[in-house]
Structure formats: C-alpha cells, structure tokens
Amino acid sequence: MRKASVSCSEQFASLLALNRGDGTFELRPLAVEAQFAPIYASLAGDFDGDGKTDLVVAGNFSGVTPVQGRYDASYGLLLHGDGHGQFAAVDMERSGLVIEGQVRHMALLKRANGDRLIVIARNNDRLQLEQVTALH
C-alpha cells in the first residue's frame, strides 16, 4: 500500500512576518493591492524619506496554461510604513513606481554621489533601475 503525502495550506495571502523581538513572529497580511499578483521579490528601506521602513514588492508569473491566465496584475508596489509594523499601499501615480514583467529579485545600490537605486531583475528581460528619490 502506498502512502500519499498530503499538504495543506490555510493562508494564500502575501504576508509580512513581523519580528516581535522575543523569538516570535506575527503574521500580517499586506494591503489588498499587494494581493493582485504573486510577490517574488521585496525590499525594505526608507524609500520616501520619512525615516521609517517602507517596502517595495513586485512579482508576477506567466508560466501557466492559457486557460488559467497569467498572474501579472502587478506593476510593483510601494508600501508606506508607519514605524509600528503597518504598511499602506501608495498609489502608482504618487509613488512613480512602475515595474513591468516577472520580477524575481531586487537589490538596493548606493552610488558614489549618495543617490540610491533599486536594481530589479526580471525573467527574460533587461535589468530595470528605479531611483529611490523618485518614490514618495
């Protein structure tokens, strides 16, 4: 008799695992705007200059059958942090952030003149650069 491995998931939302500092984590769903497509890359930092940690998230996935349709409703998203573990979505027009394609990695680079850039790696596409001072 064969034994089947059974896996179960109770949560499908993109979440933030907030370190409580006592060896535990609190899971918090990200804003509804972050749920439009799968997230494969995230970056934490002060992207709007207010001294509080913000998040930039991006993803998308096109490797599905035509019947299922592509999971590509995201153009990246800036999530404004309030300094207490809450993150609110910033409208694309206000943030100026537009990331197209299937994002798989992001990194923050500091230029010699002090400017900061987000380097975005996308499947089958060129690197994209976003200047952090443009996000607000």
Short mmCIF file of N, CA and C in Angstrom, two decimals:
data_model
loop_
_atom_site.label_atom_id
_atom_site.label_comp_id
_atom_site.label_asym_id
_atom_site.label_seq_id
_atom_site.Cartn_x
_atom_site.Cartn_y
_atom_site.Cartn_z
N MET A 1 0.84 -1.18 0.00
CA MET A 1 0.00 0.00 0.00
C MET A 1 0.88 1.25 0.00
N ARG A 2 0.59 2.17 -0.91
CA ARG A 2 1.34 3.42 -0.98
C ARG A 2 0.77 4.43 -0.02
N LYS A 3 1.65 5.24 0.50
CA LYS A 3 1.22 6.32 1.39
C LYS A 3 1.40 7.64 0.64
N ALA A 4 0.34 8.38 0.53
CA ALA A 4 0.39 9.67 -0.15
C ALA A 4 0.79 10.76 0.83
N SER A 5 1.58 11.69 0.34
CA SER A 5 1.94 12.85 1.12
C SER A 5 0.87 13.92 0.89
N VAL A 6 0.31 14.41 1.96
CA VAL A 6 -0.75 15.40 1.86
C VAL A 6 -0.25 16.71 2.46
N SER A 7 -0.37 17.79 1.69
CA SER A 7 -0.01 19.11 2.18
C SER A 7 -1.26 19.96 2.25
N CYS A 8 -1.29 20.86 3.19
CA CYS A 8 -2.46 21.70 3.38
C CYS A 8 -2.00 23.14 3.61
N SER A 9 -2.69 24.08 3.01
CA SER A 9 -2.39 25.48 3.24
C SER A 9 -3.64 26.17 3.74
N GLU A 10 -3.45 27.03 4.71
CA GLU A 10 -4.57 27.77 5.28
C GLU A 10 -4.50 29.25 4.95
N GLN A 11 -3.38 29.69 4.34
CA GLN A 11 -3.20 31.11 4.07
C GLN A 11 -2.62 31.29 2.68
N PHE A 12 -3.30 32.03 1.83
CA PHE A 12 -2.82 32.27 0.48
C PHE A 12 -2.44 33.73 0.25
N ALA A 13 -2.66 34.59 1.20
CA ALA A 13 -2.33 36.00 1.05
C ALA A 13 -0.83 36.21 1.19
N SER A 14 -0.33 37.27 0.55
CA SER A 14 1.06 37.69 0.77
C SER A 14 1.11 38.34 2.13
N LEU A 15 2.06 37.88 2.95
CA LEU A 15 2.12 38.29 4.36
C LEU A 15 3.45 38.95 4.69
N LEU A 16 3.45 39.65 5.80
CA LEU A 16 4.65 40.20 6.42
C LEU A 16 4.84 39.44 7.72
N ALA A 17 6.05 38.94 7.96
CA ALA A 17 6.37 38.29 9.24
C ALA A 17 7.10 39.33 10.09
N LEU A 18 6.41 39.88 11.07
CA LEU A 18 6.94 40.94 11.92
C LEU A 18 7.61 40.34 13.14
N ASN A 19 8.92 40.58 13.29
CA ASN A 19 9.68 40.05 14.41
C ASN A 19 9.29 40.81 15.68
N ARG A 20 8.75 40.10 16.66
CA ARG A 20 8.30 40.72 17.91
C ARG A 20 9.44 40.91 18.90
N GLY A 21 10.64 40.38 18.60
CA GLY A 21 11.80 40.59 19.46
C GLY A 21 11.91 39.61 20.61
N ASP A 22 10.96 38.70 20.73
CA ASP A 22 11.00 37.72 21.82
C ASP A 22 11.09 36.29 21.28
N GLY A 23 11.57 36.16 20.05
CA GLY A 23 11.67 34.85 19.42
C GLY A 23 10.41 34.43 18.68
N THR A 24 9.42 35.32 18.62
CA THR A 24 8.18 35.00 17.90
C THR A 24 7.98 36.00 16.76
N PHE A 25 7.13 35.61 15.82
CA PHE A 25 6.79 36.46 14.70
C PHE A 25 5.28 36.59 14.62
N GLU A 26 4.84 37.76 14.20
CA GLU A 26 3.42 37.99 13.98
C GLU A 26 3.20 38.11 12.47
N LEU A 27 2.30 37.28 11.95
CA LEU A 27 2.00 37.33 10.52
C LEU A 27 0.89 38.34 10.26
N ARG A 28 1.16 39.26 9.34
CA ARG A 28 0.17 40.28 8.97
C ARG A 28 0.01 40.29 7.46
N PRO A 29 -1.22 40.17 6.96
CA PRO A 29 -1.42 40.27 5.51
C PRO A 29 -1.04 41.66 5.02
N LEU A 30 -0.43 41.72 3.85
CA LEU A 30 -0.13 43.00 3.23
C LEU A 30 -1.42 43.60 2.69
N ALA A 31 -1.35 44.87 2.32
CA ALA A 31 -2.52 45.59 1.79
C ALA A 31 -3.13 44.84 0.61
N VAL A 32 -4.41 45.05 0.38
CA VAL A 32 -5.12 44.35 -0.69
C VAL A 32 -4.45 44.56 -2.04
N GLU A 33 -3.86 45.72 -2.27
CA GLU A 33 -3.19 45.99 -3.55
C GLU A 33 -1.98 45.06 -3.77
N ALA A 34 -1.43 44.53 -2.69
CA ALA A 34 -0.30 43.60 -2.80
C ALA A 34 -0.76 42.17 -3.09
N GLN A 35 -2.06 41.95 -3.12
CA GLN A 35 -2.60 40.61 -3.35
C GLN A 35 -3.01 40.38 -4.81
N PHE A 36 -2.84 41.37 -5.68
CA PHE A 36 -3.31 41.26 -7.06
C PHE A 36 -2.52 40.26 -7.89
N ALA A 37 -1.29 39.98 -7.51
CA ALA A 37 -0.42 39.04 -8.23
C ALA A 37 0.58 38.48 -7.22
N PRO A 38 1.18 37.32 -7.52
CA PRO A 38 2.16 36.77 -6.58
C PRO A 38 3.38 37.69 -6.45
N ILE A 39 3.93 37.74 -5.24
CA ILE A 39 5.13 38.53 -4.96
C ILE A 39 6.32 37.58 -4.91
N TYR A 40 7.36 37.90 -5.68
CA TYR A 40 8.57 37.09 -5.70
C TYR A 40 9.80 37.87 -5.22
N ALA A 41 9.66 39.17 -5.05
CA ALA A 41 10.79 39.98 -4.60
C ALA A 41 10.29 41.10 -3.72
N SER A 42 11.05 41.40 -2.69
CA SER A 42 10.69 42.50 -1.80
C SER A 42 11.97 43.17 -1.31
N LEU A 43 11.83 44.42 -0.93
CA LEU A 43 12.95 45.21 -0.47
C LEU A 43 12.46 46.13 0.64
N ALA A 44 13.18 46.17 1.75
CA ALA A 44 12.81 47.04 2.87
C ALA A 44 13.82 48.18 2.97
N GLY A 45 13.32 49.38 3.23
CA GLY A 45 14.17 50.55 3.39
C GLY A 45 13.31 51.79 3.49
N ASP A 46 13.95 52.91 3.76
CA ASP A 46 13.22 54.18 3.81
C ASP A 46 13.19 54.77 2.41
N PHE A 47 12.13 54.50 1.67
CA PHE A 47 12.04 54.92 0.28
C PHE A 47 11.34 56.26 0.09
N ASP A 48 10.70 56.78 1.14
CA ASP A 48 10.01 58.06 0.99
C ASP A 48 10.61 59.16 1.85
N GLY A 49 11.73 58.87 2.53
CA GLY A 49 12.47 59.90 3.25
C GLY A 49 11.90 60.33 4.58
N ASP A 50 10.98 59.56 5.16
CA ASP A 50 10.40 59.96 6.44
C ASP A 50 11.07 59.29 7.65
N GLY A 51 12.13 58.51 7.40
CA GLY A 51 12.86 57.87 8.49
C GLY A 51 12.26 56.55 8.94
N LYS A 52 11.18 56.10 8.33
CA LYS A 52 10.52 54.85 8.70
C LYS A 52 10.69 53.82 7.58
N THR A 53 10.75 52.56 7.95
CA THR A 53 10.94 51.50 6.97
C THR A 53 9.70 51.32 6.11
N ASP A 54 9.92 51.31 4.81
CA ASP A 54 8.88 51.05 3.82
C ASP A 54 9.22 49.74 3.11
N LEU A 55 8.31 49.27 2.29
CA LEU A 55 8.54 48.07 1.49
C LEU A 55 8.27 48.36 0.03
N VAL A 56 9.07 47.76 -0.84
CA VAL A 56 8.77 47.71 -2.26
C VAL A 56 8.62 46.24 -2.59
N VAL A 57 7.51 45.86 -3.21
CA VAL A 57 7.24 44.47 -3.57
C VAL A 57 6.92 44.38 -5.06
N ALA A 58 7.27 43.24 -5.66
CA ALA A 58 6.99 43.02 -7.07
C ALA A 58 6.99 41.53 -7.35
N GLY A 59 6.46 41.14 -8.48
CA GLY A 59 6.41 39.73 -8.81
C GLY A 59 5.86 39.46 -10.19
N ASN A 60 4.70 38.81 -10.25
CA ASN A 60 4.02 38.34 -11.46
C ASN A 60 4.52 36.95 -11.85
N PHE A 61 3.67 36.22 -12.58
CA PHE A 61 4.01 34.87 -13.03
C PHE A 61 3.24 34.57 -14.31
N SER A 62 3.98 34.21 -15.36
CA SER A 62 3.36 33.94 -16.66
C SER A 62 3.42 32.47 -17.05
N GLY A 63 4.01 31.63 -16.25
CA GLY A 63 4.20 30.22 -16.61
C GLY A 63 3.00 29.35 -16.32
N VAL A 64 1.86 29.72 -16.83
CA VAL A 64 0.63 28.95 -16.62
C VAL A 64 -0.01 28.67 -17.98
N THR A 65 -0.95 27.75 -17.99
CA THR A 65 -1.65 27.44 -19.23
C THR A 65 -2.56 28.60 -19.62
N PRO A 66 -2.86 28.74 -20.92
CA PRO A 66 -3.75 29.83 -21.35
C PRO A 66 -5.11 29.80 -20.67
N VAL A 67 -5.59 28.63 -20.33
CA VAL A 67 -6.89 28.52 -19.67
C VAL A 67 -6.86 29.21 -18.30
N GLN A 68 -5.75 29.08 -17.60
CA GLN A 68 -5.63 29.69 -16.27
C GLN A 68 -5.41 31.19 -16.34
N GLY A 69 -4.78 31.66 -17.38
CA GLY A 69 -4.46 33.08 -17.49
C GLY A 69 -3.21 33.42 -16.69
N ARG A 70 -2.54 34.48 -17.07
CA ARG A 70 -1.30 34.86 -16.39
C ARG A 70 -1.62 35.59 -15.09
N TYR A 71 -0.72 35.46 -14.13
CA TYR A 71 -0.85 36.17 -12.85
C TYR A 71 0.06 37.39 -12.92
N ASP A 72 -0.38 38.42 -13.65
CA ASP A 72 0.51 39.55 -13.91
C ASP A 72 -0.18 40.90 -13.71
N ALA A 73 -0.95 41.01 -12.67
CA ALA A 73 -1.69 42.25 -12.41
C ALA A 73 -0.91 43.27 -11.58
N SER A 74 0.39 43.02 -11.36
CA SER A 74 1.18 43.93 -10.53
C SER A 74 2.18 44.71 -11.36
N TYR A 75 2.33 45.98 -11.04
CA TYR A 75 3.37 46.84 -11.61
C TYR A 75 4.32 47.27 -10.50
N GLY A 76 4.49 46.39 -9.50
CA GLY A 76 5.28 46.76 -8.34
C GLY A 76 4.44 47.62 -7.43
N LEU A 77 4.84 47.69 -6.18
CA LEU A 77 4.05 48.46 -5.22
C LEU A 77 4.94 48.98 -4.11
N LEU A 78 4.78 50.26 -3.80
CA LEU A 78 5.42 50.86 -2.64
C LEU A 78 4.44 50.79 -1.49
N LEU A 79 4.89 50.24 -0.37
CA LEU A 79 4.07 50.16 0.84
C LEU A 79 4.70 51.08 1.89
N HIS A 80 4.00 52.14 2.24
CA HIS A 80 4.48 53.14 3.21
C HIS A 80 4.35 52.59 4.62
N GLY A 81 5.48 52.55 5.34
CA GLY A 81 5.47 52.07 6.72
C GLY A 81 5.22 53.19 7.71
N ASP A 82 4.47 52.86 8.76
CA ASP A 82 4.17 53.87 9.79
C ASP A 82 5.12 53.79 10.98
N GLY A 83 6.10 52.88 10.94
CA GLY A 83 7.05 52.73 12.04
C GLY A 83 6.55 51.81 13.13
N HIS A 84 5.33 51.29 13.00
CA HIS A 84 4.75 50.40 14.00
C HIS A 84 4.28 49.08 13.39
N GLY A 85 4.84 48.74 12.22
CA GLY A 85 4.52 47.46 11.59
C GLY A 85 3.32 47.47 10.67
N GLN A 86 2.76 48.63 10.41
CA GLN A 86 1.64 48.74 9.47
C GLN A 86 2.17 49.34 8.16
N PHE A 87 1.69 48.81 7.03
CA PHE A 87 2.15 49.27 5.73
C PHE A 87 0.94 49.55 4.84
N ALA A 88 0.87 50.76 4.32
CA ALA A 88 -0.25 51.18 3.46
C ALA A 88 0.24 51.32 2.03
N ALA A 89 -0.57 50.86 1.09
CA ALA A 89 -0.23 50.96 -0.32
C ALA A 89 -0.19 52.42 -0.77
N VAL A 90 0.81 52.75 -1.57
CA VAL A 90 0.93 54.09 -2.14
C VAL A 90 0.54 53.99 -3.62
N ASP A 91 -0.37 54.82 -4.05
CA ASP A 91 -0.86 54.82 -5.42
C ASP A 91 0.30 54.98 -6.40
N MET A 92 0.22 54.28 -7.53
CA MET A 92 1.27 54.30 -8.54
C MET A 92 1.56 55.72 -9.03
N GLU A 93 0.55 56.54 -9.20
CA GLU A 93 0.77 57.92 -9.65
C GLU A 93 1.59 58.70 -8.64
N ARG A 94 1.35 58.47 -7.36
CA ARG A 94 2.08 59.18 -6.31
C ARG A 94 3.49 58.63 -6.13
N SER A 95 3.65 57.32 -6.17
CA SER A 95 4.97 56.72 -5.95
C SER A 95 5.87 56.84 -7.17
N GLY A 96 5.28 56.87 -8.36
CA GLY A 96 6.08 56.90 -9.58
C GLY A 96 6.72 55.56 -9.91
N LEU A 97 6.38 54.53 -9.17
CA LEU A 97 6.97 53.20 -9.35
C LEU A 97 6.18 52.41 -10.38
N VAL A 98 6.87 51.99 -11.46
CA VAL A 98 6.26 51.16 -12.48
C VAL A 98 7.27 50.06 -12.83
N ILE A 99 6.98 48.85 -12.38
CA ILE A 99 7.85 47.70 -12.64
C ILE A 99 7.03 46.68 -13.43
N GLU A 100 7.43 46.46 -14.67
CA GLU A 100 6.72 45.50 -15.51
C GLU A 100 7.46 44.19 -15.58
N GLY A 101 6.76 43.13 -15.95
CA GLY A 101 7.39 41.84 -16.16
C GLY A 101 7.37 40.95 -14.93
N GLN A 102 8.08 39.82 -15.06
CA GLN A 102 8.16 38.83 -13.99
C GLN A 102 9.38 39.12 -13.12
N VAL A 103 9.20 39.84 -12.04
CA VAL A 103 10.30 40.24 -11.16
C VAL A 103 10.67 39.07 -10.26
N ARG A 104 11.99 38.82 -10.15
CA ARG A 104 12.46 37.73 -9.30
C ARG A 104 13.47 38.16 -8.25
N HIS A 105 14.03 39.36 -8.37
CA HIS A 105 14.97 39.83 -7.35
C HIS A 105 15.10 41.35 -7.44
N MET A 106 15.30 41.97 -6.27
CA MET A 106 15.58 43.40 -6.21
C MET A 106 16.70 43.63 -5.21
N ALA A 107 17.52 44.64 -5.48
CA ALA A 107 18.60 45.00 -4.57
C ALA A 107 18.74 46.51 -4.55
N LEU A 108 19.23 47.02 -3.43
CA LEU A 108 19.43 48.46 -3.28
C LEU A 108 20.91 48.76 -3.46
N LEU A 109 21.22 49.70 -4.34
CA LEU A 109 22.60 50.13 -4.59
C LEU A 109 22.75 51.60 -4.23
N LYS A 110 23.91 51.93 -3.68
CA LYS A 110 24.21 53.33 -3.37
C LYS A 110 25.30 53.79 -4.33
N ARG A 111 25.03 54.87 -5.05
CA ARG A 111 26.00 55.42 -6.00
C ARG A 111 27.02 56.27 -5.25
N ALA A 112 28.13 56.56 -5.90
CA ALA A 112 29.21 57.34 -5.29
C ALA A 112 28.72 58.72 -4.84
N ASN A 113 27.73 59.29 -5.55
CA ASN A 113 27.22 60.61 -5.18
C ASN A 113 26.16 60.57 -4.08
N GLY A 114 25.87 59.36 -3.55
CA GLY A 114 24.91 59.22 -2.48
C GLY A 114 23.52 58.81 -2.93
N ASP A 115 23.23 58.95 -4.22
CA ASP A 115 21.93 58.52 -4.73
C ASP A 115 21.76 57.02 -4.52
N ARG A 116 20.52 56.60 -4.31
CA ARG A 116 20.23 55.18 -4.16
C ARG A 116 19.37 54.71 -5.33
N LEU A 117 19.69 53.52 -5.81
CA LEU A 117 18.96 52.91 -6.92
C LEU A 117 18.44 51.55 -6.51
N ILE A 118 17.25 51.21 -6.98
CA ILE A 118 16.75 49.85 -6.85
C ILE A 118 17.03 49.16 -8.18
N VAL A 119 17.78 48.06 -8.10
CA VAL A 119 18.06 47.25 -9.28
C VAL A 119 17.06 46.11 -9.28
N ILE A 120 16.35 45.94 -10.39
CA ILE A 120 15.26 44.97 -10.47
C ILE A 120 15.59 43.95 -11.55
N ALA A 121 15.66 42.68 -11.16
CA ALA A 121 15.93 41.58 -12.10
C ALA A 121 14.61 40.93 -12.48
N ARG A 122 14.40 40.80 -13.80
CA ARG A 122 13.15 40.24 -14.33
C ARG A 122 13.48 39.06 -15.25
N ASN A 123 12.62 38.06 -15.26
CA ASN A 123 12.80 36.91 -16.15
C ASN A 123 12.79 37.36 -17.60
N ASN A 124 13.76 36.87 -18.37
CA ASN A 124 13.84 37.11 -19.81
C ASN A 124 13.71 38.59 -20.18
N ASP A 125 14.33 39.45 -19.41
CA ASP A 125 14.24 40.88 -19.66
C ASP A 125 15.49 41.57 -19.14
N ARG A 126 15.68 42.82 -19.51
CA ARG A 126 16.82 43.60 -19.02
C ARG A 126 16.61 44.00 -17.56
N LEU A 127 17.70 44.35 -16.90
CA LEU A 127 17.59 44.92 -15.56
C LEU A 127 16.86 46.25 -15.65
N GLN A 128 16.10 46.56 -14.63
CA GLN A 128 15.43 47.85 -14.55
C GLN A 128 16.00 48.59 -13.36
N LEU A 129 16.19 49.88 -13.49
CA LEU A 129 16.69 50.72 -12.41
C LEU A 129 15.63 51.73 -12.03
N GLU A 130 15.41 51.89 -10.74
CA GLU A 130 14.48 52.91 -10.22
C GLU A 130 15.25 53.75 -9.21
N GLN A 131 15.20 55.06 -9.36
CA GLN A 131 15.86 55.94 -8.42
C GLN A 131 14.97 56.11 -7.19
N VAL A 132 15.54 55.90 -6.02
CA VAL A 132 14.76 55.93 -4.78
C VAL A 132 14.19 57.32 -4.50
N THR A 133 14.88 58.38 -4.83
CA THR A 133 14.36 59.72 -4.55
C THR A 133 13.08 60.00 -5.31
N ALA A 134 12.80 59.21 -6.36
CA ALA A 134 11.58 59.40 -7.12
C ALA A 134 10.37 58.80 -6.42
N LEU A 135 10.58 57.94 -5.42
CA LEU A 135 9.46 57.28 -4.73
C LEU A 135 9.01 58.16 -3.57
N HIS A 136 7.74 58.52 -3.58
CA HIS A 136 7.21 59.33 -2.46
C HIS A 136 5.72 59.20 -2.37
#
